[in-house]
Coordinates of C-alpha atoms and ligand atoms in Angstrom, one line a residue:
M1 CA 173.8 123.8 67.7
P2 CA 173.4 123.6 71.5
D3 CA 174.0 127.3 71.9
V4 CA 170.8 128.3 70.0
D5 CA 167.8 128.9 72.3
R6 CA 165.1 126.9 70.6
V7 CA 162.4 128.4 72.7
A8 CA 163.4 132.0 71.8
H9 CA 163.6 131.1 68.1
G10 CA 160.7 128.6 67.8
L11 CA 157.5 128.8 65.8
V12 CA 155.2 131.8 66.4
P13 CA 152.1 130.8 68.3
V14 CA 148.7 132.0 67.1
A15 CA 145.2 131.9 68.6
L16 CA 143.1 129.3 66.9
R17 CA 139.5 128.0 67.2
E18 CA 137.3 125.6 65.3
W19 CA 133.7 126.7 64.7
L20 CA 131.1 126.1 61.9
G21 CA 133.5 123.7 60.2
Y22 CA 136.3 126.3 59.8
V23 CA 139.5 127.0 61.6
W24 CA 139.6 130.6 62.8
V25 CA 143.0 132.1 63.3
C26 CA 143.9 135.4 65.0
L27 CA 147.5 136.7 64.7
A28 CA 147.2 139.3 67.4
D29 CA 149.5 138.9 70.4
A30 CA 146.5 139.5 72.7
P31 CA 143.5 138.1 70.7
P32 CA 140.1 139.5 71.5
S33 CA 137.4 137.2 72.8
F34 CA 136.3 134.7 70.2
E35 CA 132.9 134.4 72.0
A36 CA 132.4 138.2 71.9
D37 CA 133.8 139.0 68.5
V38 CA 132.9 136.0 66.3
V39 CA 130.2 134.1 68.0
G40 CA 128.8 137.4 69.3
A41 CA 128.6 138.9 65.8
V42 CA 126.5 135.9 64.6
T43 CA 124.3 136.0 67.7
E44 CA 123.8 139.8 67.4
R45 CA 122.7 139.5 63.8
L46 CA 120.4 136.4 64.3
G47 CA 119.2 137.4 67.7
D48 CA 119.6 133.9 69.1
P49 CA 122.8 132.0 69.8
A50 CA 121.2 128.7 68.7
A51 CA 120.0 130.0 65.4
V52 CA 123.2 129.3 63.4
E53 CA 123.6 125.9 64.9
H54 CA 120.3 124.8 63.1
Y55 CA 122.2 124.8 59.8
G56 CA 124.8 122.2 61.1
M57 CA 127.5 123.9 59.2
A58 CA 130.3 121.8 60.8
G59 CA 128.7 118.8 59.2
L60 CA 128.2 120.2 55.7
A61 CA 130.3 119.3 52.7
L62 CA 132.0 121.6 50.2
G63 CA 130.0 121.7 47.0
R64 CA 131.9 124.4 45.2
R65 CA 134.6 126.9 45.8
V66 CA 135.3 129.9 43.7
T67 CA 138.2 132.3 44.2
Y68 CA 137.8 136.0 43.1
D69 CA 140.7 138.4 42.7
V70 CA 139.1 141.8 43.3
A71 CA 140.8 145.1 42.5
A72 CA 139.4 146.8 45.6
N73 CA 140.1 147.4 49.2
W74 CA 138.7 144.8 51.6
K75 CA 136.7 147.5 53.6
L76 CA 134.9 148.5 50.4
I77 CA 133.8 144.8 50.0
V78 CA 132.5 144.8 53.6
E79 CA 130.5 148.0 53.1
N80 CA 129.1 146.7 49.9
F81 CA 128.0 143.5 51.6
M82 CA 126.3 145.5 54.4
E83 CA 124.2 147.8 52.3
C84 CA 121.6 147.2 49.6
Y85 CA 120.9 150.4 47.8
H86 CA 122.6 148.8 44.9
C87 CA 120.6 145.6 45.0
A88 CA 117.7 146.6 42.7
T89 CA 120.0 147.9 40.0
I90 CA 122.9 145.4 39.9
H91 CA 121.4 142.1 41.3
P92 CA 118.4 141.3 39.0
E93 CA 118.5 137.6 39.8
L94 CA 118.8 138.1 43.6
V95 CA 115.9 140.5 43.9
E96 CA 113.7 138.1 41.9
V97 CA 114.2 135.6 44.7
L98 CA 114.3 138.2 47.6
P99 CA 111.9 141.0 46.5
E100 CA 112.4 143.0 49.7
F101 CA 116.0 143.6 48.6
A102 CA 114.7 145.7 45.7
R103 CA 113.5 148.3 48.3
G104 CA 117.1 149.0 49.2
F105 CA 117.2 148.1 52.9
A106 CA 119.7 145.4 53.7
A107 CA 118.3 142.7 55.9
Q108 CA 121.4 143.1 58.2
Y109 CA 119.7 146.3 59.4
Y110 CA 117.2 144.3 61.4
V111 CA 118.2 141.9 64.2
G112 CA 116.9 138.4 63.6
H113 CA 115.3 139.2 60.3
G114 CA 115.8 137.0 57.2
A115 CA 114.8 138.2 53.8
E116 CA 111.8 136.2 52.7
F117 CA 111.7 134.3 49.3
A118 CA 109.2 135.5 46.8
P119 CA 105.9 133.5 46.9
E120 CA 106.5 132.0 43.4
V121 CA 110.1 131.0 44.2
A122 CA 110.8 127.4 45.1
G123 CA 114.4 127.7 46.2
F124 CA 117.5 129.9 46.5
T125 CA 118.6 129.3 42.9
V126 CA 119.4 131.5 39.9
D127 CA 116.0 130.8 38.2
G128 CA 113.9 130.3 41.4
T129 CA 113.6 126.5 40.8
A130 CA 113.9 124.1 43.8
G131 CA 117.3 123.6 45.3
A132 CA 118.2 120.7 47.6
D133 CA 116.1 119.5 50.5
R134 CA 115.9 121.7 53.6
L135 CA 118.7 121.0 56.1
P136 CA 117.4 118.9 58.9
G137 CA 117.9 121.4 61.7
V138 CA 116.5 124.4 59.9
T139 CA 113.3 125.6 61.6
D140 CA 110.0 126.6 60.0
E141 CA 110.8 130.2 60.9
Q142 CA 114.2 130.0 59.0
D143 CA 112.7 128.2 56.1
R144 CA 112.3 130.2 52.8
R145 CA 114.5 133.0 54.2
Y146 CA 118.0 134.3 53.6
Y147 CA 120.2 135.5 56.4
A148 CA 123.4 137.5 55.8
I149 CA 126.0 138.0 58.5
T150 CA 129.2 140.0 58.6
V151 CA 131.8 138.6 60.9
K152 CA 134.4 141.3 61.2
P153 CA 137.0 141.7 59.9
Q154 CA 136.8 139.4 56.9
V155 CA 134.1 136.7 56.9
F156 CA 130.6 136.8 55.5
L157 CA 128.1 134.0 56.3
N158 CA 125.0 133.5 54.1
L159 CA 122.4 131.1 55.3
V160 CA 119.5 129.7 53.2
P161 CA 117.4 126.6 54.0
D162 CA 119.4 124.1 51.9
H163 CA 122.9 125.4 52.0
A164 CA 125.4 127.9 53.4
I165 CA 127.7 130.3 51.6
V166 CA 130.9 131.4 53.3
H167 CA 133.1 134.3 52.0
R168 CA 136.7 134.7 53.3
M169 CA 138.7 137.7 52.3
T170 CA 142.5 138.0 52.2
P171 CA 143.7 141.6 51.6
L172 CA 146.8 141.6 49.4
A173 CA 147.2 145.3 48.9
A174 CA 145.4 148.5 49.6
D175 CA 143.5 148.0 46.3
R176 CA 143.5 144.2 46.0
T177 CA 141.6 141.5 47.9
V178 CA 141.3 137.8 47.2
V179 CA 137.9 136.4 48.1
E180 CA 137.3 132.7 48.5
C181 CA 133.7 131.7 48.4
D182 CA 132.4 128.3 49.5
W183 CA 129.0 126.8 48.9
L184 CA 128.3 124.1 51.5
F185 CA 125.6 121.5 51.2
A186 CA 124.5 118.4 53.1
P187 CA 127.1 115.7 52.6
E188 CA 124.6 113.4 50.8
V189 CA 123.8 116.1 48.3
V190 CA 127.5 116.5 47.4
A191 CA 128.1 112.7 47.5
S192 CA 125.2 112.0 45.2
G193 CA 126.6 114.2 42.5
R194 CA 123.3 116.1 42.3
D195 CA 123.4 119.2 40.1
I196 CA 124.0 122.2 42.3
D197 CA 124.8 124.6 39.5
R198 CA 121.6 126.6 39.7
S199 CA 122.1 127.1 43.5
V200 CA 125.8 128.1 43.0
E201 CA 125.1 130.3 40.1
L202 CA 122.8 132.7 42.0
F203 CA 125.4 133.9 44.5
H204 CA 128.2 133.5 42.0
R205 CA 126.5 136.2 39.9
V206 CA 125.9 138.3 43.0
N207 CA 129.6 138.0 43.8
Q208 CA 130.6 139.0 40.2
Q209 CA 128.1 142.0 40.3
D210 CA 129.3 143.1 43.7
F211 CA 133.0 142.9 43.1
A212 CA 132.6 144.7 39.7
A213 CA 130.9 147.5 41.6
C214 CA 133.6 147.6 44.2
E215 CA 136.3 147.8 41.5
R216 CA 134.4 150.7 39.8
T217 CA 134.2 152.4 43.2
Q218 CA 137.8 151.9 44.3
P219 CA 139.3 154.8 42.3
G220 CA 136.8 157.3 43.9
M221 CA 137.5 156.0 47.3
S222 CA 141.2 156.5 46.7
S223 CA 140.6 160.2 46.4
R224 CA 141.6 162.5 49.4
A225 CA 138.0 163.7 49.2
Y226 CA 136.9 160.4 50.6
R227 CA 139.5 160.3 53.5
D228 CA 136.8 160.6 56.2
G229 CA 134.9 157.6 54.8
G230 CA 132.1 159.3 52.9
V231 CA 128.5 160.1 54.0
L232 CA 126.3 157.6 55.7
V233 CA 122.5 158.0 56.2
P234 CA 120.9 157.0 59.5
S235 CA 119.7 153.6 58.1
E236 CA 123.3 152.7 57.6
H237 CA 124.0 152.8 61.3
H238 CA 125.5 149.3 61.1
I239 CA 128.1 150.6 58.6
T240 CA 128.9 153.5 60.9
A241 CA 129.5 150.9 63.6
F242 CA 131.9 149.2 61.2
H243 CA 133.8 152.5 60.8
E244 CA 133.9 153.0 64.5
W245 CA 135.1 149.5 65.1
L246 CA 137.8 149.9 62.5
Q247 CA 139.3 153.3 63.6
P248 CA 141.3 152.1 66.6
H249 CA 142.6 149.1 64.6
S250 CA 143.9 150.4 61.4
R251 CA 143.6 152.8 58.5
G252 CA 145.4 150.5 56.1
Ligands
FE2_301 FE1 125.4 143.4 46.4

């Protein structure tokens, strides 16, 4: 039909970048700066723009992917990920590996700080046994440490010496979010068929524990008493910053 304007009715363009082995898409007509918002979030958390590159994420292979259908708002999942008051009581396996989490302060509170493994722990695994070999670029300072990073709005990065864990959230309703979680290992680890179950199981349990807590919290957050976002103590300044970032964007 020659009278149809193909340009006016063509595909809708989106902003797209490749980074850390993933395709990052922004649907906004005027997307914000990828360097400031995405790369900047990682740099701000780790304190060094080169730090994330040491894990060579773009060259890692997918060892396991688990999809969680969570009956909670995506912002609740973000807040849960950013705080650690709940760690001592609902994450028994995680605090065995990262004892400082039992004290309630999330490592994301401190720029550049990674939570240190317990002295008797050999690897980031559900029973503290050794995982895979340390990734070749990981430095001595990064070894035996766990770094959690929130990349607003919907990605979490988790870095440990021998693998990376990536969460991606897709909100489907005000009270429902699908979370895809990837466990990434060195290609030779995946190709060898080596048992990665104990590595995967640790954060799989953390995910189940966190999402169950979010689902239990969702009904209370749906109350009009919660309409201003609840009460945050000073040590949760990073969650306050998330609220402030969110306000101009949406209340959905
Ligand atoms: Fe948690």
